[in-house]
Amino acid sequence: MRVRTAAPLARGERLRTRRKAAKKRVLISLLVLLVIAIGAGMYALWQPWTRIQSVEAAGPHADGVPAIAKAALTGAYYHLVPRDSIFFYPRDAVRAAVLDAYPDIEAVSLSRTTFKSISITSIERAAVFTWCGEDHAMPSETGCYDADNSGFLFEPYISAGATASTTASSTAGAPSLPVYAALAASSTDPLRATVANAPGIMGVIRFARAMGSLGARVKSIQIHGDEADLYTPGGTRITYVIGQESAAASLAATAFPNLDLNGGSLDYIDLRFSGKVYYKPKGSE
C-alpha cells in the first residue's frame, strides 16, 4: 500500500506563496496610492486657488490689519506646507501678531470667506480709567494713558476734541480725574504695562464721584497699597481703605458738612477708622 504526501504538501506551499505574493502586491499598490495622494495633496496646497490671496478687516485699524496678517502668513511649515494655506493657516499666530501691533485691540476673530480669502474682525479695548503716573507729585513724563478694566495701559490719553497730534502730557489734554498708581512691573515705557491693584481702582473712582455729592471736588486719585488718597483743589487729602467704601461714605456724610473740603485749610481728612474721622488743619502740629 502506497502513501502519497509530497504532492499535497507542495500544493499547500504554493498556495501560501501565492497568498503572500498577493498581499505584497496589495500593500505595494496601497503604498503607491498613498504616495500619489500625498503628492497630489501637496501639489494642491501650493496652488493659488487654495492659498490666501486677500485679507479683509473690520473694526479698529482696519487699514493696517491686513498687512500685519499677511506678514504672519509668510513661509511654510517645515518647508512643506505653506502657512497661507486656507486649510492650515496659523490662526493663533495671526491673532497674536495683530494684538502685538495694536495694543488698543482687545480681541480678534478670524473666519474663512472663500478658498482664497479670510476675514478678520477686531474689537477695541474700552477705557475705564486714565493713568498718569505712579506719584501725583511726579506725573509720568510720557503723559497719561487709557487703561482697561484689567489695568492694561493700551493707548496714550487724548482729551475729547484734541487732535492726534496733541501730546498726552499737555495740560489741555489732562483727564478730569487722573489716577496715580504703581505699575505691576517696572517699565521704561508705560504703554502695554499693567497698573497694580486694578480691580479696586474702579471702586475708588466711584467713591470719588460720590464724594462730589457731599461737596468734595476730587481732582486726582493716588493709590498706594490697599489705601486711596483723593485730592481736592485746595490740596486736601482724603484717605480711606480700598474696599471699605460704604463705611468711609457714612463717615464722610457725617463729617463733610462741617469741614472745608476744597479751600485748602485742611492738610488731610482720614476716613480709615471705624466710627471716627480725623482731620488736620494746615500748619498745625
PDB file of C-alpha atoms in Angstrom:
ATOM      1  CA  MET A   1       0.000   0.000   0.000  1.00  0.00           C
ATOM      2  CA  ARG A   2       1.456   3.367  -1.080  1.00  0.00           C
ATOM      3  CA  VAL A   3       1.062   6.671   0.927  1.00  0.00           C
ATOM      4  CA  ARG A   4       1.345   9.824  -1.105  1.00  0.00           C
ATOM      5  CA  THR A   5       2.046  13.060   0.931  1.00  0.00           C
ATOM      6  CA  ALA A   6       4.589  15.043  -1.115  1.00  0.00           C
ATOM      7  CA  ALA A   7       2.120  16.351  -3.696  1.00  0.00           C
ATOM      8  CA  PRO A   8      -0.448  17.824  -1.214  1.00  0.00           C
ATOM      9  CA  LEU A   9       2.363  19.447   0.761  1.00  0.00           C
ATOM     10  CA  ALA A  10       3.778  21.008  -2.371  1.00  0.00           C
ATOM     11  CA  ARG A  11       0.361  22.309  -3.380  1.00  0.00           C
ATOM     12  CA  GLY A  12      -0.145  23.866   0.106  1.00  0.00           C
ATOM     13  CA  GLU A  13       3.249  25.534  -0.029  1.00  0.00           C
ATOM     14  CA  ARG A  14       2.490  27.003  -3.439  1.00  0.00           C
ATOM     15  CA  LEU A  15      -0.880  28.282  -2.180  1.00  0.00           C
ATOM     16  CA  ARG A  16       0.733  30.053   0.775  1.00  0.00           C
ATOM     17  CA  THR A  17       3.349  31.559  -1.523  1.00  0.00           C
ATOM     18  CA  ARG A  18       0.654  32.870  -3.882  1.00  0.00           C
ATOM     19  CA  ARG A  19      -1.268  34.379  -0.954  1.00  0.00           C
ATOM     20  CA  LYS A  20       1.847  36.133   0.361  1.00  0.00           C
ATOM     21  CA  ALA A  21       2.605  37.478  -3.101  1.00  0.00           C
ATOM     22  CA  ALA A  22      -0.969  38.750  -3.476  1.00  0.00           C
ATOM     23  CA  LYS A  23      -0.810  40.521  -0.090  1.00  0.00           C
ATOM     24  CA  LYS A  24       2.511  42.044  -1.059  1.00  0.00           C
ATOM     25  CA  ARG A  25       1.075  43.331  -4.314  1.00  0.00           C
ATOM     26  CA  VAL A  26      -1.905  44.831  -2.463  1.00  0.00           C
ATOM     27  CA  LEU A  27       0.375  46.547   0.049  1.00  0.00           C
ATOM     28  CA  ILE A  28       2.586  47.915  -2.688  1.00  0.00           C
ATOM     29  CA  SER A  29      -0.478  49.169  -4.561  1.00  0.00           C
ATOM     30  CA  LEU A  30      -1.818  50.859  -1.424  1.00  0.00           C
ATOM     31  CA  LEU A  31       1.565  52.432  -0.744  1.00  0.00           C
ATOM     32  CA  VAL A  32       1.752  53.742  -4.297  1.00  0.00           C
ATOM     33  CA  LEU A  33      -1.766  55.166  -3.992  1.00  0.00           C
ATOM     34  CA  LEU A  34      -0.846  56.791  -0.673  1.00  0.00           C
ATOM     35  CA  VAL A  35       2.252  58.396  -2.155  1.00  0.00           C
ATOM     36  CA  ILE A  36       0.206  59.626  -5.120  1.00  0.00           C
ATOM     37  CA  ALA A  37      -2.481  61.018  -2.785  1.00  0.00           C
ATOM     38  CA  ILE A  38       0.102  62.801  -0.632  1.00  0.00           C
ATOM     39  CA  GLY A  39       1.818  64.179  -3.702  1.00  0.00           C
ATOM     40  CA  ALA A  40      -1.484  65.379  -5.130  1.00  0.00           C
ATOM     41  CA  GLY A  41      -2.417  66.944  -1.808  1.00  0.00           C
ATOM     42  CA  MET A  42       0.919  68.732  -1.512  1.00  0.00           C
ATOM     43  CA  TYR A  43       0.570  69.943  -5.094  1.00  0.00           C
ATOM     44  CA  ALA A  44      -2.928  71.255  -4.366  1.00  0.00           C
ATOM     45  CA  LEU A  45      -1.762  73.050  -1.179  1.00  0.00           C
ATOM     46  CA  TRP A  46       0.781  75.055  -3.164  1.00  0.00           C
ATOM     47  CA  GLN A  47      -1.689  76.102  -5.865  1.00  0.00           C
ATOM     48  CA  PRO A  48      -3.027  79.705  -5.834  1.00  0.00           C
ATOM     49  CA  TRP A  49      -6.644  78.518  -5.541  1.00  0.00           C
ATOM     50  CA  THR A  50      -6.009  77.003  -2.082  1.00  0.00           C
ATOM     51  CA  ARG A  51      -3.843  79.813  -0.712  1.00  0.00           C
ATOM     52  CA  ILE A  52      -4.946  83.029   0.943  1.00  0.00           C
ATOM     53  CA  GLN A  53      -4.747  85.835  -1.597  1.00  0.00           C
ATOM     54  CA  SER A  54      -6.629  88.567   0.266  1.00  0.00           C
ATOM     55  CA  VAL A  55      -7.410  89.565   3.858  1.00  0.00           C
ATOM     56  CA  GLU A  56     -10.467  91.627   4.718  1.00  0.00           C
ATOM     57  CA  ALA A  57     -10.620  93.522   8.022  1.00  0.00           C
ATOM     58  CA  ALA A  58     -13.303  95.198  10.092  1.00  0.00           C
ATOM     59  CA  GLY A  59     -13.052  97.151  13.315  1.00  0.00           C
ATOM     60  CA  PRO A  60     -10.228  99.379  14.601  1.00  0.00           C
ATOM     61  CA  HIS A  61      -7.109  99.684  12.415  1.00  0.00           C
ATOM     62  CA  ALA A  62      -8.907  98.004   9.514  1.00  0.00           C
ATOM     63  CA  ASP A  63      -6.453  99.624   7.090  1.00  0.00           C
ATOM     64  CA  GLY A  64      -3.356  98.191   8.775  1.00  0.00           C
ATOM     65  CA  VAL A  65      -4.543  94.773   9.965  1.00  0.00           C
ATOM     66  CA  PRO A  66      -4.367  93.038   6.520  1.00  0.00           C
ATOM     67  CA  ALA A  67      -0.657  93.813   6.143  1.00  0.00           C
ATOM     68  CA  ILE A  68       0.066  92.521   9.668  1.00  0.00           C
ATOM     69  CA  ALA A  69      -1.881  89.337   8.949  1.00  0.00           C
ATOM     70  CA  LYS A  70      -0.173  88.703   5.599  1.00  0.00           C
ATOM     71  CA  ALA A  71       3.235  89.059   7.223  1.00  0.00           C
ATOM     72  CA  ALA A  72       2.243  86.328   9.705  1.00  0.00           C
ATOM     73  CA  LEU A  73       1.208  84.087   6.796  1.00  0.00           C
ATOM     74  CA  THR A  74       4.567  84.050   5.020  1.00  0.00           C
ATOM     75  CA  GLY A  75       6.787  80.986   4.950  1.00  0.00           C
ATOM     76  CA  ALA A  76       5.952  77.306   5.290  1.00  0.00           C
ATOM     77  CA  TYR A  77       5.675  74.588   7.906  1.00  0.00           C
ATOM     78  CA  TYR A  78       8.891  72.527   7.737  1.00  0.00           C
ATOM     79  CA  HIS A  79       9.312  73.758   4.137  1.00  0.00           C
ATOM     80  CA  LEU A  80       6.403  71.508   3.148  1.00  0.00           C
ATOM     81  CA  VAL A  81       3.060  73.214   3.789  1.00  0.00           C
ATOM     82  CA  PRO A  82       2.580  76.937   3.039  1.00  0.00           C
ATOM     83  CA  ARG A  83       1.484  78.994   6.042  1.00  0.00           C
ATOM     84  CA  ASP A  84      -1.017  80.840   3.868  1.00  0.00           C
ATOM     85  CA  SER A  85      -2.881  77.622   3.036  1.00  0.00           C
ATOM     86  CA  ILE A  86      -6.595  78.203   3.529  1.00  0.00           C
ATOM     87  CA  PHE A  87      -6.738  74.836   5.324  1.00  0.00           C
ATOM     88  CA  PHE A  88      -3.735  75.199   7.627  1.00  0.00           C
ATOM     89  CA  TYR A  89      -3.148  78.932   8.143  1.00  0.00           C
ATOM     90  CA  PRO A  90      -1.925  79.782  11.678  1.00  0.00           C
ATOM     91  CA  ARG A  91      -4.914  81.441  13.370  1.00  0.00           C
ATOM     92  CA  ASP A  92      -3.151  81.911  16.700  1.00  0.00           C
ATOM     93  CA  ALA A  93      -0.079  83.458  15.075  1.00  0.00           C
ATOM     94  CA  VAL A  94      -2.186  85.915  13.067  1.00  0.00           C
ATOM     95  CA  ARG A  95      -4.194  86.849  16.146  1.00  0.00           C
ATOM     96  CA  ALA A  96      -1.039  87.333  18.227  1.00  0.00           C
ATOM     97  CA  ALA A  97       0.568  89.497  15.515  1.00  0.00           C
ATOM     98  CA  VAL A  98      -2.437  91.824  15.351  1.00  0.00           C
ATOM     99  CA  LEU A  99      -2.683  92.143  19.147  1.00  0.00           C
ATOM    100  CA  ASP A 100       1.042  92.848  19.399  1.00  0.00           C
ATOM    101  CA  ALA A 101       0.899  95.524  16.703  1.00  0.00           C
ATOM    102  CA  TYR A 102      -2.156  97.277  18.148  1.00  0.00           C
ATOM    103  CA  PRO A 103      -2.425  97.193  21.965  1.00  0.00           C
ATOM    104  CA  ASP A 104      -5.750  99.056  21.807  1.00  0.00           C
ATOM    105  CA  ILE A 105      -7.329  95.956  20.217  1.00  0.00           C
ATOM    106  CA  GLU A 106      -8.738  93.597  22.837  1.00  0.00           C
ATOM    107  CA  ALA A 107      -9.901  90.622  20.768  1.00  0.00           C
ATOM    108  CA  VAL A 108      -9.516  89.302  17.208  1.00  0.00           C
ATOM    109  CA  SER A 109     -11.718  86.786  15.402  1.00  0.00           C
ATOM    110  CA  LEU A 110     -10.838  85.112  12.092  1.00  0.00           C
ATOM    111  CA  SER A 111     -13.068  83.360   9.571  1.00  0.00           C
ATOM    112  CA  ARG A 112     -12.689  81.921   6.081  1.00  0.00           C
ATOM    113  CA  THR A 113     -14.735  83.748   3.443  1.00  0.00           C
ATOM    114  CA  THR A 114     -13.579  81.849   0.308  1.00  0.00           C
ATOM    115  CA  PHE A 115     -10.821  79.389  -0.568  1.00  0.00           C
ATOM    116  CA  LYS A 116      -8.587  82.396  -1.245  1.00  0.00           C
ATOM    117  CA  SER A 117      -9.571  84.924   1.437  1.00  0.00           C
ATOM    118  CA  ILE A 118     -10.133  85.326   5.149  1.00  0.00           C
ATOM    119  CA  SER A 119     -11.879  87.964   7.235  1.00  0.00           C
ATOM    120  CA  ILE A 120     -10.544  89.491  10.471  1.00  0.00           C
ATOM    121  CA  THR A 121     -12.772  91.343  12.911  1.00  0.00           C
ATOM    122  CA  SER A 122     -11.187  93.327  15.745  1.00  0.00           C
ATOM    123  CA  ILE A 123     -12.778  94.594  18.956  1.00  0.00           C
ATOM    124  CA  GLU A 124     -11.464  97.778  20.537  1.00  0.00           C
ATOM    125  CA  ARG A 125     -10.492  97.947  24.214  1.00  0.00           C
ATOM    126  CA  ALA A 126     -12.720 100.071  26.425  1.00  0.00           C
ATOM    127  CA  ALA A 127     -11.003 102.697  28.577  1.00  0.00           C
ATOM    128  CA  VAL A 128     -12.248 102.562  32.170  1.00  0.00           C
ATOM    129  CA  PHE A 129      -9.759 104.946  33.766  1.00  0.00           C
ATOM    130  CA  THR A 130      -6.748 107.095  32.910  1.00  0.00           C
ATOM    131  CA  TRP A 131      -3.338 106.504  34.471  1.00  0.00           C
ATOM    132  CA  CYS A 132      -0.996 109.493  34.717  1.00  0.00           C
ATOM    133  CA  GLY A 133       1.963 108.181  36.714  1.00  0.00           C
ATOM    134  CA  GLU A 134       2.920 106.428  39.919  1.00  0.00           C
ATOM    135  CA  ASP A 135       3.022 109.548  42.103  1.00  0.00           C
ATOM    136  CA  HIS A 136       0.684 112.549  41.784  1.00  0.00           C
ATOM    137  CA  ALA A 137       3.592 114.778  42.818  1.00  0.00           C
ATOM    138  CA  MET A 138       5.643 113.469  39.877  1.00  0.00           C
ATOM    139  CA  PRO A 139       3.368 112.823  36.870  1.00  0.00           C
ATOM    140  CA  SER A 140       4.559 110.495  34.130  1.00  0.00           C
ATOM    141  CA  GLU A 141       6.979 112.233  31.760  1.00  0.00           C
ATOM    142  CA  THR A 142       5.344 110.494  28.812  1.00  0.00           C
ATOM    143  CA  GLY A 143       1.838 111.675  29.707  1.00  0.00           C
ATOM    144  CA  CYS A 144      -1.363 109.883  30.599  1.00  0.00           C
ATOM    145  CA  TYR A 145      -2.627 106.545  29.243  1.00  0.00           C
ATOM    146  CA  ASP A 146      -6.023 104.911  28.911  1.00  0.00           C
ATOM    147  CA  ALA A 147      -6.381 101.666  30.866  1.00  0.00           C
ATOM    148  CA  ASP A 148      -8.921  98.847  30.514  1.00  0.00           C
ATOM    149  CA  ASN A 149     -10.618  97.046  33.406  1.00  0.00           C
ATOM    150  CA  SER A 150      -7.550  94.854  33.962  1.00  0.00           C
ATOM    151  CA  GLY A 151      -5.300  97.901  34.316  1.00  0.00           C
ATOM    152  CA  PHE A 152      -3.590  97.324  30.951  1.00  0.00           C
ATOM    153  CA  LEU A 153      -2.279 100.612  29.514  1.00  0.00           C
ATOM    154  CA  PHE A 154      -3.103 100.419  25.842  1.00  0.00           C
ATOM    155  CA  GLU A 155      -3.168 103.939  24.408  1.00  0.00           C
ATOM    156  CA  PRO A 156      -1.917 107.477  25.158  1.00  0.00           C
ATOM    157  CA  TYR A 157      -4.738 109.587  26.538  1.00  0.00           C
ATOM    158  CA  ILE A 158      -6.181 112.216  24.205  1.00  0.00           C
ATOM    159  CA  SER A 159      -8.847 114.518  25.585  1.00  0.00           C
ATOM    160  CA  ALA A 160     -12.171 114.988  23.811  1.00  0.00           C
ATOM    161  CA  GLY A 161     -11.757 117.420  20.953  1.00  0.00           C
ATOM    162  CA  ALA A 162      -7.964 117.098  20.865  1.00  0.00           C
ATOM    163  CA  THR A 163      -6.262 116.057  17.653  1.00  0.00           C
ATOM    164  CA  ALA A 164      -3.996 113.046  17.321  1.00  0.00           C
ATOM    165  CA  SER A 165      -1.010 115.381  17.220  1.00  0.00           C
ATOM    166  CA  THR A 166      -1.808 116.703  20.706  1.00  0.00           C
ATOM    167  CA  THR A 167       0.671 115.332  23.215  1.00  0.00           C
ATOM    168  CA  ALA A 168      -0.755 113.342  26.106  1.00  0.00           C
ATOM    169  CA  SER A 169       1.359 115.283  28.569  1.00  0.00           C
ATOM    170  CA  SER A 170      -0.107 118.657  27.690  1.00  0.00           C
ATOM    171  CA  THR A 171      -2.164 120.424  30.324  1.00  0.00           C
ATOM    172  CA  ALA A 172      -5.096 120.776  27.926  1.00  0.00           C
ATOM    173  CA  GLY A 173      -5.100 117.029  27.394  1.00  0.00           C
ATOM    174  CA  ALA A 174      -5.094 116.049  31.060  1.00  0.00           C
ATOM    175  CA  PRO A 175      -8.072 113.910  32.171  1.00  0.00           C
ATOM    176  CA  SER A 176     -10.635 115.319  34.591  1.00  0.00           C
ATOM    177  CA  LEU A 177      -9.842 112.647  37.204  1.00  0.00           C
ATOM    178  CA  PRO A 178      -6.326 111.209  36.725  1.00  0.00           C
ATOM    179  CA  VAL A 179      -5.291 108.077  38.617  1.00  0.00           C
ATOM    180  CA  TYR A 180      -1.782 107.673  40.015  1.00  0.00           C
ATOM    181  CA  ALA A 181      -0.746 104.136  40.947  1.00  0.00           C
ATOM    182  CA  ALA A 182       2.252 101.834  40.812  1.00  0.00           C
ATOM    183  CA  LEU A 183       2.709  99.570  37.814  1.00  0.00           C
ATOM    184  CA  ALA A 184       2.698  95.805  38.298  1.00  0.00           C
ATOM    185  CA  ALA A 185       6.143  95.620  36.680  1.00  0.00           C
ATOM    186  CA  SER A 186       8.728  98.299  36.078  1.00  0.00           C
ATOM    187  CA  SER A 187       8.869  99.527  32.503  1.00  0.00           C
ATOM    188  CA  THR A 188      10.597 102.423  30.763  1.00  0.00           C
ATOM    189  CA  ASP A 189       7.557 102.757  28.501  1.00  0.00           C
ATOM    190  CA  PRO A 190       4.171 102.634  30.307  1.00  0.00           C
ATOM    191  CA  LEU A 191       2.443 101.542  27.111  1.00  0.00           C
ATOM    192  CA  ARG A 192       1.490  97.844  27.486  1.00  0.00           C
ATOM    193  CA  ALA A 193       2.290  97.905  31.213  1.00  0.00           C
ATOM    194  CA  THR A 194      -0.332  96.942  33.817  1.00  0.00           C
ATOM    195  CA  VAL A 195      -1.431  99.025  36.779  1.00  0.00           C
ATOM    196  CA  ALA A 196      -1.179  97.271  40.138  1.00  0.00           C
ATOM    197  CA  ASN A 197      -4.360  96.698  42.159  1.00  0.00           C
ATOM    198  CA  ALA A 198      -6.505  97.441  39.106  1.00  0.00           C
ATOM    199  CA  PRO A 199      -9.648  95.613  40.358  1.00  0.00           C
ATOM    200  CA  GLY A 200     -10.022  98.051  43.250  1.00  0.00           C
ATOM    201  CA  ILE A 201      -9.475 101.210  41.232  1.00  0.00           C
ATOM    202  CA  MET A 202     -12.974 101.319  39.736  1.00  0.00           C
ATOM    203  CA  GLY A 203     -14.435 101.243  43.243  1.00  0.00           C
ATOM    204  CA  VAL A 204     -12.173 104.148  44.180  1.00  0.00           C
ATOM    205  CA  ILE A 205     -13.327 106.142  41.142  1.00  0.00           C
ATOM    206  CA  ARG A 206     -16.985 105.544  42.025  1.00  0.00           C
ATOM    207  CA  PHE A 207     -16.290 106.580  45.608  1.00  0.00           C
ATOM    208  CA  ALA A 208     -14.532 109.764  44.417  1.00  0.00           C
ATOM    209  CA  ARG A 209     -17.534 110.692  42.292  1.00  0.00           C
ATOM    210  CA  ALA A 210     -19.863 110.020  45.211  1.00  0.00           C
ATOM    211  CA  MET A 211     -17.804 112.433  47.318  1.00  0.00           C
ATOM    212  CA  GLY A 212     -18.812 115.137  44.857  1.00  0.00           C
ATOM    213  CA  SER A 213     -22.389 114.924  46.115  1.00  0.00           C
ATOM    214  CA  LEU A 214     -21.021 115.695  49.581  1.00  0.00           C
ATOM    215  CA  GLY A 215     -19.155 118.766  48.372  1.00  0.00           C
ATOM    216  CA  ALA A 216     -15.668 117.348  47.834  1.00  0.00           C
ATOM    217  CA  ARG A 217     -14.420 118.174  44.322  1.00  0.00           C
ATOM    218  CA  VAL A 218     -11.890 115.403  43.798  1.00  0.00           C
ATOM    219  CA  LYS A 219      -9.217 116.342  41.240  1.00  0.00           C
ATOM    220  CA  SER A 220      -6.918 113.314  41.351  1.00  0.00           C
ATOM    221  CA  ILE A 221      -6.589 109.847  42.886  1.00  0.00           C
ATOM    222  CA  GLN A 222      -3.453 108.318  44.394  1.00  0.00           C
ATOM    223  CA  ILE A 223      -3.335 104.554  45.015  1.00  0.00           C
ATOM    224  CA  HIS A 224      -0.763 103.152  47.420  1.00  0.00           C
ATOM    225  CA  GLY A 225      -1.139  99.586  48.641  1.00  0.00           C
ATOM    226  CA  ASP A 226      -4.684  98.990  49.922  1.00  0.00           C
ATOM    227  CA  GLU A 227      -5.362 102.669  50.537  1.00  0.00           C
ATOM    228  CA  ALA A 228      -6.506 105.524  48.327  1.00  0.00           C
ATOM    229  CA  ASP A 229      -5.894 109.266  48.612  1.00  0.00           C
ATOM    230  CA  LEU A 230      -8.361 111.655  46.999  1.00  0.00           C
ATOM    231  CA  TYR A 231      -7.030 115.168  46.421  1.00  0.00           C
ATOM    232  CA  THR A 232      -9.289 118.222  46.274  1.00  0.00           C
ATOM    233  CA  PRO A 233      -8.463 121.544  44.515  1.00  0.00           C
ATOM    234  CA  GLY A 234      -7.056 123.047  47.706  1.00  0.00           C
ATOM    235  CA  GLY A 235      -4.669 120.137  48.174  1.00  0.00           C
ATOM    236  CA  THR A 236      -6.606 118.449  50.990  1.00  0.00           C
ATOM    237  CA  ARG A 237      -6.042 114.699  51.045  1.00  0.00           C
ATOM    238  CA  ILE A 238      -8.972 112.388  51.808  1.00  0.00           C
ATOM    239  CA  THR A 239      -7.702 108.911  52.745  1.00  0.00           C
ATOM    240  CA  TYR A 240      -9.651 105.668  53.130  1.00  0.00           C
ATOM    241  CA  VAL A 241      -9.134 101.900  52.797  1.00  0.00           C
ATOM    242  CA  ILE A 242      -9.957 100.443  49.380  1.00  0.00           C
ATOM    243  CA  GLY A 243     -12.898  98.065  49.630  1.00  0.00           C
ATOM    244  CA  GLN A 244     -14.359  99.936  52.611  1.00  0.00           C
ATOM    245  CA  GLU A 245     -16.255 102.467  50.519  1.00  0.00           C
ATOM    246  CA  SER A 246     -19.587 102.077  52.344  1.00  0.00           C
ATOM    247  CA  ALA A 247     -18.090 102.699  55.784  1.00  0.00           C
ATOM    248  CA  ALA A 248     -15.992 105.603  54.505  1.00  0.00           C
ATOM    249  CA  ALA A 249     -19.009 107.156  52.765  1.00  0.00           C
ATOM    250  CA  SER A 250     -21.017 107.010  56.012  1.00  0.00           C
ATOM    251  CA  LEU A 251     -18.240 108.799  57.888  1.00  0.00           C
ATOM    252  CA  ALA A 252     -17.914 111.379  55.107  1.00  0.00           C
ATOM    253  CA  ALA A 253     -21.666 112.086  55.109  1.00  0.00           C
ATOM    254  CA  THR A 254     -21.464 112.869  58.825  1.00  0.00           C
ATOM    255  CA  ALA A 255     -18.270 114.949  58.851  1.00  0.00           C
ATOM    256  CA  PHE A 256     -18.014 116.700  55.480  1.00  0.00           C
ATOM    257  CA  PRO A 257     -20.782 119.311  56.043  1.00  0.00           C
ATOM    258  CA  ASN A 258     -18.676 120.795  58.833  1.00  0.00           C
ATOM    259  CA  LEU A 259     -15.295 120.741  57.052  1.00  0.00           C
ATOM    260  CA  ASP A 260     -13.538 122.949  54.498  1.00  0.00           C
ATOM    261  CA  LEU A 261     -13.094 120.365  51.757  1.00  0.00           C
ATOM    262  CA  ASN A 262     -11.852 122.449  48.842  1.00  0.00           C
ATOM    263  CA  GLY A 263     -10.492 125.686  50.285  1.00  0.00           C
ATOM    264  CA  GLY A 264      -7.091 124.345  51.254  1.00  0.00           C
ATOM    265  CA  SER A 265      -7.279 124.949  55.009  1.00  0.00           C
ATOM    266  CA  LEU A 266      -7.056 121.219  55.800  1.00  0.00           C
ATOM    267  CA  ASP A 267      -3.992 119.064  55.313  1.00  0.00           C
ATOM    268  CA  TYR A 268      -5.879 115.775  55.345  1.00  0.00           C
ATOM    269  CA  ILE A 269      -9.140 114.035  56.267  1.00  0.00           C
ATOM    270  CA  ASP A 270      -8.741 110.423  57.446  1.00  0.00           C
ATOM    271  CA  LEU A 271     -11.664 108.021  56.936  1.00  0.00           C
ATOM    272  CA  ARG A 272      -9.781 104.816  57.679  1.00  0.00           C
ATOM    273  CA  PHE A 273     -11.038 104.179  61.203  1.00  0.00           C
ATOM    274  CA  SER A 274     -14.419 102.812  62.224  1.00  0.00           C
ATOM    275  CA  GLY A 275     -16.720 105.426  63.703  1.00  0.00           C
ATOM    276  CA  LYS A 276     -14.121 108.208  63.753  1.00  0.00           C
ATOM    277  CA  VAL A 277     -12.979 110.924  61.377  1.00  0.00           C
ATOM    278  CA  TYR A 278      -9.580 112.508  61.838  1.00  0.00           C
ATOM    279  CA  TYR A 279      -8.501 115.715  60.145  1.00  0.00           C
ATOM    280  CA  LYS A 280      -5.571 118.077  60.411  1.00  0.00           C
ATOM    281  CA  PRO A 281      -5.613 121.825  59.646  1.00  0.00           C
ATOM    282  CA  LYS A 282      -2.658 123.024  57.630  1.00  0.00           C
ATOM    283  CA  GLY A 283       0.103 124.491  59.721  1.00  0.00           C
ATOM    284  CA  SER A 284      -0.906 122.651  62.895  1.00  0.00           C
ATOM    285  CA  GLU A 285       1.374 120.195  64.657  1.00  0.00           C
TER     286      GLU A 285
END
